[in-house]
Amino acid sequence: MSTQASTPSPSSHRRRRRVLRPLPLAAAGLLVATGVYALPQLTPGASAATTLRGYADARGVRIGTAVGDSALTSDSSYTAVLDREFNSVTAENAMKWDAVEPTRGGFDWAAADRLVAHAAAHKQGVRGHTLVWYSQLPSWLRNGDFSATQLNSILKSHIDTEVGRYKGRVYAWDVVNEAFNDDGSMRSSLWQTKLGTGYIANALKWAHAADPAARLYINDYNIEADNAKSDALYALAKQLLAQGVPLNGIGFQSHFVVGKLPSTMKANLKRFSDLGLEVSVTELDVRIPLPASAAELAQQSKDYKTASENCLGVPRCAGVTVWGITDKYSWVPSTFTGYGAALPFDERYTAKPAYTGLSKGLDPKA
Ligand code: XIL
């Protein structure tokens, strides 16, 4: 377990800056001639000292959120909070295979382009999500009955095209998503079944060739604790690194239930960081059985604080992304029956106790 104090030593400062230097951080103005991050620029209308974004910028890390295209295009209250509070965005669905390549070789970039343009206009970085996943595949791909050779070339050209399109505009890609079962075996997906585990190394190599500067991640859920699934991922990550495969980071989705953060989370993230990998919390939410009580909202606040501290207290933590801003649009109620209230803002964009917890996780003085 790391005993790192909340004020990092000069050497850990150096380490963190070295990790982050390749990233096009929120404001171009963050980079000064020496290549070292200077103090953050203010977002118009916001006080850097009192926003999530201000705290994260001051620390040289990312605070991100998943963004849905319909909220982005139709809800100005939503975009006001998005741009005030976050220096990074992840497409909630718009960069998934079914969205971008609905027919073979036929690409629809409309929603993904909207998000990337919005991010550029508001000096936000983009996490690309996701290239190789078992879910949200178009039916032509699911039902195509392709040979291994065909599937390999379909995957390569999808990665070449998508990563190539956003080259220089996406600082990190979730190249492979949810490749494991909870018991540590490989999940039986189209990719695993037809191509074997080698698809993971190939996907990383193709993504690297398409954008050498992007940080390339394997992303998964239920890997926050030290358990069979994270052990299996750890073994794979170590093997990929030994083989020189361009793997840069591990994304810990962190879809939690209130009061149930795994006690081994920080130590577990640290063992990945000790391999030289970046670690990021990529999809944080903390669901509560509905209706949420005041005590549960208070516990949720602690959970947001602890989850973000667990990442930021580890060397090479690049940042924390929450899986949505407001309970108004969260994926939780439709996915986990009886649960909701999982995000830092309520349905009317009032900051919940969770917002304060997350702030304190980013800056202990918040
Ligand atoms: C979810 C989205 O939030 C939903 O809108 C969509 O219907 C299903 O996918 N792990 C992931 C994310 O990696 O892509 C998922 O996002 C949530 C779980």
Coordinates of C-alpha atoms and ligand atoms in Angstrom, one line a residue:
M1 CA 0.0 0.0 0.0
S2 CA 1.4 3.4 -0.9
T3 CA 2.0 5.8 2.0
Q4 CA 2.3 8.7 -0.3
A5 CA 1.3 12.0 1.4
S6 CA -1.3 14.3 0.0
T7 CA 1.5 16.8 -0.9
P8 CA 3.7 14.9 -3.4
S9 CA 7.4 15.0 -3.0
P10 CA 9.4 16.9 -5.7
S11 CA 10.4 13.6 -7.3
S12 CA 6.8 12.4 -7.6
H13 CA 6.0 15.8 -9.1
R14 CA 8.6 15.2 -11.7
R15 CA 7.3 11.8 -12.3
R16 CA 3.7 12.9 -12.8
R17 CA 4.8 15.7 -15.2
R18 CA 6.8 13.2 -17.3
V19 CA 3.8 11.0 -17.6
L20 CA 1.5 13.8 -18.6
R21 CA 3.8 15.7 -20.9
P22 CA 2.6 13.9 -24.1
L23 CA -1.0 14.7 -23.4
P24 CA -2.6 17.8 -25.0
L25 CA -3.8 19.0 -21.6
A26 CA -6.9 21.1 -21.2
A27 CA -5.5 24.5 -22.1
A28 CA -2.8 24.9 -24.6
G29 CA -1.6 27.7 -22.3
L30 CA -0.8 25.1 -19.7
L31 CA 2.4 24.3 -21.6
V32 CA 5.1 26.8 -21.2
A33 CA 8.3 26.9 -23.1
T34 CA 10.1 24.6 -20.7
G35 CA 7.6 21.9 -21.4
V36 CA 6.4 22.0 -17.8
Y37 CA 2.8 22.7 -16.9
A38 CA 2.2 26.2 -15.6
L39 CA -0.8 27.3 -13.6
P40 CA -4.1 26.6 -15.3
Q41 CA -6.0 29.2 -17.3
L42 CA -9.4 30.1 -16.1
T43 CA -12.4 28.9 -18.0
P44 CA -14.5 32.0 -18.7
G45 CA -17.1 32.4 -16.1
A46 CA -15.7 29.8 -13.7
S47 CA -13.4 30.1 -10.7
A48 CA -10.6 27.7 -11.1
A49 CA -10.2 27.5 -7.4
T50 CA -13.7 26.1 -6.9
T51 CA -14.5 23.8 -9.8
L52 CA -13.5 20.2 -10.3
R53 CA -11.7 21.4 -13.4
G54 CA -9.8 24.0 -11.5
Y55 CA -8.6 21.5 -8.9
A56 CA -7.6 18.9 -11.6
D57 CA -5.8 21.5 -13.7
A58 CA -3.8 22.7 -10.7
R59 CA -2.8 19.1 -10.1
G60 CA -2.0 18.4 -13.7
V61 CA -4.5 15.6 -14.0
R62 CA -7.8 14.9 -15.9
I63 CA -11.3 15.2 -14.5
G64 CA -13.5 13.8 -17.2
T65 CA -17.1 12.8 -17.9
A66 CA -18.9 10.6 -20.3
V67 CA -21.0 12.7 -22.6
G68 CA -24.1 11.6 -24.4
D69 CA -24.8 13.2 -27.8
S70 CA -28.4 14.1 -27.1
A71 CA -27.5 16.0 -23.9
L72 CA -24.6 17.7 -25.8
T73 CA -26.9 18.9 -28.6
S74 CA -30.1 19.8 -26.7
D75 CA -29.4 20.8 -23.1
S76 CA -27.6 24.1 -22.5
S77 CA -27.8 23.6 -18.7
Y78 CA -25.8 20.4 -19.3
T79 CA -23.1 22.0 -21.5
A80 CA -22.7 24.8 -19.0
V81 CA -21.8 22.4 -16.3
L82 CA -19.7 20.2 -18.7
D83 CA -17.5 23.1 -19.7
R84 CA -17.2 24.6 -16.3
E85 CA -16.3 21.4 -14.4
F86 CA -14.5 19.1 -16.8
N87 CA -11.2 19.1 -18.7
S88 CA -11.8 15.8 -20.4
V89 CA -14.6 14.1 -22.2
T90 CA -15.4 10.5 -23.2
A91 CA -18.1 9.7 -25.8
E92 CA -20.7 7.7 -23.9
N93 CA -21.7 5.9 -27.1
A94 CA -20.7 7.9 -30.1
M95 CA -17.3 6.3 -30.8
K96 CA -18.5 2.7 -30.4
W97 CA -18.5 0.4 -33.4
D98 CA -22.3 0.4 -33.9
A99 CA -22.3 4.2 -33.9
V100 CA -19.3 4.8 -36.2
E101 CA -19.5 1.9 -38.7
P102 CA -23.1 0.9 -38.9
T103 CA -22.5 -0.8 -42.3
R104 CA -19.3 -2.4 -43.4
G105 CA -16.9 0.3 -44.5
G106 CA -19.7 2.9 -44.1
F107 CA -18.8 5.4 -41.4
D108 CA -20.9 7.9 -39.6
W109 CA -18.8 10.4 -37.7
A110 CA -21.5 12.9 -37.0
A111 CA -21.9 12.5 -33.2
A112 CA -18.2 11.7 -32.6
D113 CA -17.1 14.7 -34.6
R114 CA -19.5 16.9 -32.6
L115 CA -18.0 15.8 -29.3
V116 CA -14.4 16.2 -30.6
A117 CA -15.2 19.7 -31.9
H118 CA -16.9 20.7 -28.7
A119 CA -13.9 19.5 -26.7
A120 CA -11.5 21.5 -28.8
A121 CA -13.7 24.6 -28.5
H122 CA -13.7 24.3 -24.7
K123 CA -10.1 23.2 -24.2
Q124 CA -11.0 19.7 -23.1
G125 CA -9.1 16.5 -23.9
V126 CA -10.8 13.5 -25.4
R127 CA -10.6 9.9 -24.2
G128 CA -11.6 7.6 -27.1
H129 CA -14.0 4.9 -26.1
T130 CA -13.9 2.1 -27.4
L131 CA -12.3 0.2 -30.3
V132 CA -12.6 -3.6 -29.5
W133 CA -15.6 -4.7 -27.3
Y134 CA -18.0 -7.6 -27.4
S135 CA -21.0 -5.2 -27.1
Q136 CA -22.6 -2.5 -29.2
L137 CA -21.4 -4.2 -32.4
P138 CA -23.4 -3.6 -35.6
S139 CA -25.5 -6.5 -36.8
W140 CA -23.4 -6.9 -40.0
L141 CA -20.4 -7.7 -37.9
R142 CA -22.2 -9.8 -35.3
N143 CA -24.0 -11.9 -37.8
G144 CA -21.5 -11.8 -40.6
D145 CA -20.0 -15.3 -39.9
F146 CA -16.6 -14.0 -41.0
S147 CA -13.5 -16.1 -41.2
A148 CA -10.6 -15.3 -38.8
T149 CA -8.7 -13.7 -41.7
Q150 CA -11.6 -11.6 -42.7
L151 CA -12.3 -10.6 -39.1
N152 CA -8.7 -9.6 -38.6
S153 CA -8.7 -7.3 -41.5
I154 CA -12.1 -5.8 -40.5
L155 CA -10.7 -5.1 -37.1
K156 CA -7.5 -3.6 -38.5
S157 CA -9.3 -1.3 -40.9
H158 CA -11.8 -0.2 -38.2
I159 CA -8.9 0.8 -35.9
D160 CA -6.9 2.4 -38.7
T161 CA -9.8 4.5 -39.7
E162 CA -11.2 5.6 -36.4
V163 CA -7.9 6.2 -34.6
G164 CA -6.5 7.8 -37.8
R165 CA -9.5 10.2 -38.1
Y166 CA -8.9 11.6 -34.6
K167 CA -5.1 11.4 -34.6
G168 CA -3.7 14.2 -32.4
R169 CA -7.2 14.9 -31.0
V170 CA -7.7 11.9 -28.7
Y171 CA -5.1 11.7 -25.9
A172 CA -6.0 8.2 -24.8
W173 CA -7.9 5.3 -26.3
D174 CA -9.7 2.5 -24.5
V175 CA -8.5 0.1 -27.2
V176 CA -9.8 -3.1 -25.6
N177 CA -12.9 -3.1 -23.4
E178 CA -14.1 -5.8 -21.0
A179 CA -12.0 -8.7 -22.3
F180 CA -12.2 -10.8 -19.2
N181 CA -14.7 -12.7 -17.2
D182 CA -14.9 -12.2 -13.4
D183 CA -13.1 -15.5 -12.7
G184 CA -10.1 -14.3 -14.8
S185 CA -10.8 -16.3 -17.9
M186 CA -11.1 -14.6 -21.2
R187 CA -14.6 -13.5 -22.0
S188 CA -16.0 -15.4 -25.0
S189 CA -16.6 -12.6 -27.5
L190 CA -16.6 -12.5 -31.3
W191 CA -12.9 -11.5 -31.1
Q192 CA -11.8 -14.0 -28.5
T193 CA -13.6 -16.9 -30.2
K194 CA -12.5 -16.3 -33.7
L195 CA -9.1 -14.7 -33.2
G196 CA -7.8 -15.8 -29.8
T197 CA -6.2 -13.6 -27.2
G198 CA -3.7 -12.3 -29.8
Y199 CA -6.4 -9.9 -30.9
I200 CA -5.5 -7.7 -27.9
A201 CA -1.8 -7.2 -28.9
N202 CA -2.7 -6.7 -32.5
A203 CA -5.3 -4.1 -31.7
L204 CA -2.8 -2.2 -29.6
K205 CA -0.2 -2.3 -32.3
W206 CA -2.6 -1.1 -35.0
A207 CA -3.8 1.7 -32.8
H208 CA -0.3 2.8 -32.0
A209 CA 0.6 2.8 -35.7
A210 CA -2.5 5.0 -36.4
D211 CA -1.7 7.5 -33.6
P212 CA 1.7 7.0 -32.0
A213 CA 1.1 9.8 -29.4
A214 CA -2.2 8.4 -28.0
R215 CA -2.0 6.6 -24.7
L216 CA -3.4 3.1 -25.3
Y217 CA -5.5 1.4 -22.6
I218 CA -7.1 -1.8 -21.7
N219 CA -10.3 -1.0 -19.8
D220 CA -12.6 -3.1 -17.6
Y221 CA -15.0 -3.3 -14.7
N222 CA -14.6 -5.3 -11.4
I223 CA -10.8 -5.0 -11.7
E224 CA -10.7 -2.3 -9.0
A225 CA -10.1 -4.8 -6.2
D226 CA -7.2 -7.3 -6.1
N227 CA -9.2 -10.3 -7.3
A228 CA -9.1 -13.1 -9.9
K229 CA -10.1 -10.7 -12.7
S230 CA -7.5 -8.1 -11.9
D231 CA -4.9 -10.8 -11.4
A232 CA -5.5 -12.1 -14.9
L233 CA -5.3 -8.7 -16.4
Y234 CA -2.1 -8.0 -14.4
A235 CA -0.6 -11.1 -15.9
L236 CA -1.6 -10.2 -19.4
A237 CA -0.4 -6.6 -19.0
K238 CA 3.0 -7.8 -17.8
Q239 CA 3.3 -10.2 -20.7
L240 CA 2.3 -7.6 -23.3
L241 CA 4.9 -5.1 -21.9
A242 CA 7.6 -7.9 -21.9
Q243 CA 6.7 -8.4 -25.6
G244 CA 7.0 -4.7 -26.4
V245 CA 3.4 -4.3 -27.2
P246 CA 2.3 -0.6 -27.0
L247 CA 0.2 -0.8 -23.9
N248 CA 0.3 2.5 -21.9
G249 CA -2.5 2.3 -19.3
I250 CA -5.2 0.4 -17.5
G251 CA -8.7 1.9 -17.2
F252 CA -10.6 1.0 -14.0
Q253 CA -14.2 1.6 -14.9
S254 CA -15.3 1.9 -11.2
H255 CA -19.0 1.3 -11.4
F256 CA -19.6 1.1 -7.6
V257 CA -22.4 0.5 -5.2
V258 CA -22.7 3.0 -2.4
G259 CA -20.6 1.9 0.7
K260 CA -18.9 -0.9 -1.2
L261 CA -15.7 0.4 -2.5
P262 CA -13.1 -2.4 -2.5
S263 CA -10.6 -1.8 0.3
T264 CA -7.8 -3.1 -1.9
M265 CA -8.4 -0.6 -4.6
K266 CA -5.4 1.7 -4.1
A267 CA -2.9 -1.1 -3.6
N268 CA -4.3 -2.8 -6.7
L269 CA -4.0 0.3 -8.8
K270 CA -0.5 0.7 -7.5
R271 CA 0.7 -2.7 -8.6
F272 CA -0.3 -1.8 -12.2
S273 CA 1.4 1.6 -11.8
D274 CA 4.5 -0.2 -10.6
L275 CA 4.7 -2.0 -14.0
G276 CA 5.2 1.5 -15.5
L277 CA 1.6 1.8 -16.7
E278 CA -0.7 4.8 -16.3
V279 CA -3.8 4.1 -14.3
S280 CA -7.1 6.0 -14.8
V281 CA -10.5 5.7 -13.2
T282 CA -12.5 5.8 -16.4
E283 CA -16.3 5.4 -15.7
L284 CA -16.9 6.3 -12.0
D285 CA -20.4 6.2 -10.6
V286 CA -21.7 5.2 -7.3
R287 CA -25.3 3.8 -7.4
I288 CA -27.7 4.0 -4.5
P289 CA -30.9 1.9 -4.0
L290 CA -33.8 4.2 -4.6
P291 CA -35.0 6.3 -3.0
A292 CA -31.6 7.6 -1.8
S293 CA -31.5 8.6 1.9
A294 CA -29.4 11.5 3.3
A295 CA -27.1 8.9 4.9
E296 CA -26.6 7.2 1.6
L297 CA -25.9 10.5 -0.1
A298 CA -23.3 11.3 2.6
Q299 CA -21.7 7.8 2.2
Q300 CA -21.7 8.4 -1.6
S301 CA -19.8 11.6 -1.1
K302 CA -17.1 9.6 0.9
D303 CA -17.0 7.0 -1.8
Y304 CA -16.4 9.6 -4.5
K305 CA -13.6 11.1 -2.4
T306 CA -12.0 7.7 -1.7
A307 CA -12.2 6.5 -5.3
S308 CA -10.5 9.6 -6.6
E309 CA -7.9 9.5 -3.9
N310 CA -7.2 5.9 -4.6
C311 CA -6.2 6.8 -8.1
L312 CA -4.6 10.1 -7.5
G313 CA -2.6 8.7 -4.6
V314 CA -0.9 6.3 -6.9
P315 CA 2.1 7.3 -9.1
R316 CA 1.1 7.5 -12.8
C317 CA -2.6 8.2 -12.2
A318 CA -3.7 10.3 -15.2
G319 CA -7.1 11.2 -13.8
V320 CA -10.6 10.3 -13.0
T321 CA -13.6 10.2 -15.4
V322 CA -17.2 10.0 -14.1
W323 CA -19.8 8.2 -16.2
G324 CA -22.0 11.2 -16.6
I325 CA -22.6 14.5 -14.9
T326 CA -26.2 14.4 -13.8
D327 CA -28.7 11.8 -12.5
K328 CA -30.9 13.1 -15.3
Y329 CA -29.0 11.1 -18.0
S330 CA -27.3 8.3 -16.1
W331 CA -27.2 4.8 -17.6
V332 CA -27.7 3.3 -14.0
P333 CA -31.5 3.2 -13.5
S334 CA -32.1 1.4 -16.8
T335 CA -29.3 -1.0 -16.2
F336 CA -29.4 -1.8 -12.5
T337 CA -33.1 -2.2 -11.5
G338 CA -33.9 -0.3 -8.3
Y339 CA -30.7 1.8 -8.3
G340 CA -30.0 5.4 -9.3
A341 CA -28.8 8.7 -8.0
A342 CA -25.2 7.6 -9.0
L343 CA -23.7 10.9 -10.2
P344 CA -22.3 14.1 -8.7
F345 CA -25.2 16.4 -9.8
D346 CA -28.9 15.7 -9.4
E347 CA -31.5 16.0 -12.1
R348 CA -31.8 19.8 -11.7
Y349 CA -28.0 20.3 -11.9
T350 CA -27.7 20.9 -8.2
A351 CA -24.4 19.7 -6.8
K352 CA -24.9 16.7 -4.5
P353 CA -22.7 15.9 -1.5
A354 CA -20.9 13.6 -4.0
Y355 CA -19.6 16.7 -5.8
T356 CA -17.9 17.9 -2.6
G357 CA -16.5 14.4 -2.1
L358 CA -15.0 14.4 -5.6
S359 CA -13.7 17.9 -5.1
K360 CA -11.9 16.9 -1.9
G361 CA -10.5 13.8 -3.7
L362 CA -9.0 16.1 -6.3
D363 CA -7.8 18.7 -3.7
P364 CA -7.7 17.9 0.0
K365 CA -8.1 21.6 0.7
A366 CA -11.4 21.9 -1.3
Ligands
XIL1 C1 -23.1 2.3 -21.5 C2 -23.8 3.6 -21.9 O1 -23.7 4.5 -20.7 C3 -25.2 3.4 -22.2 O2 -25.8 4.6 -22.7 C4 -25.3 2.3 -23.3 O3 -26.7 2.0 -23.6 C5 -24.6 1.1 -22.9 O4 -23.2 1.4 -22.6 N1 -19.0 -0.1 -19.6 C6 -18.6 0.6 -20.7 C7 -19.5 1.7 -21.2 O5 -17.4 0.5 -21.1 O6 -19.3 1.8 -22.6 C8 -20.9 1.4 -20.9 O7 -21.7 2.5 -21.4 C9 -21.1 1.2 -19.4 C10 -20.3 0.0 -19.0

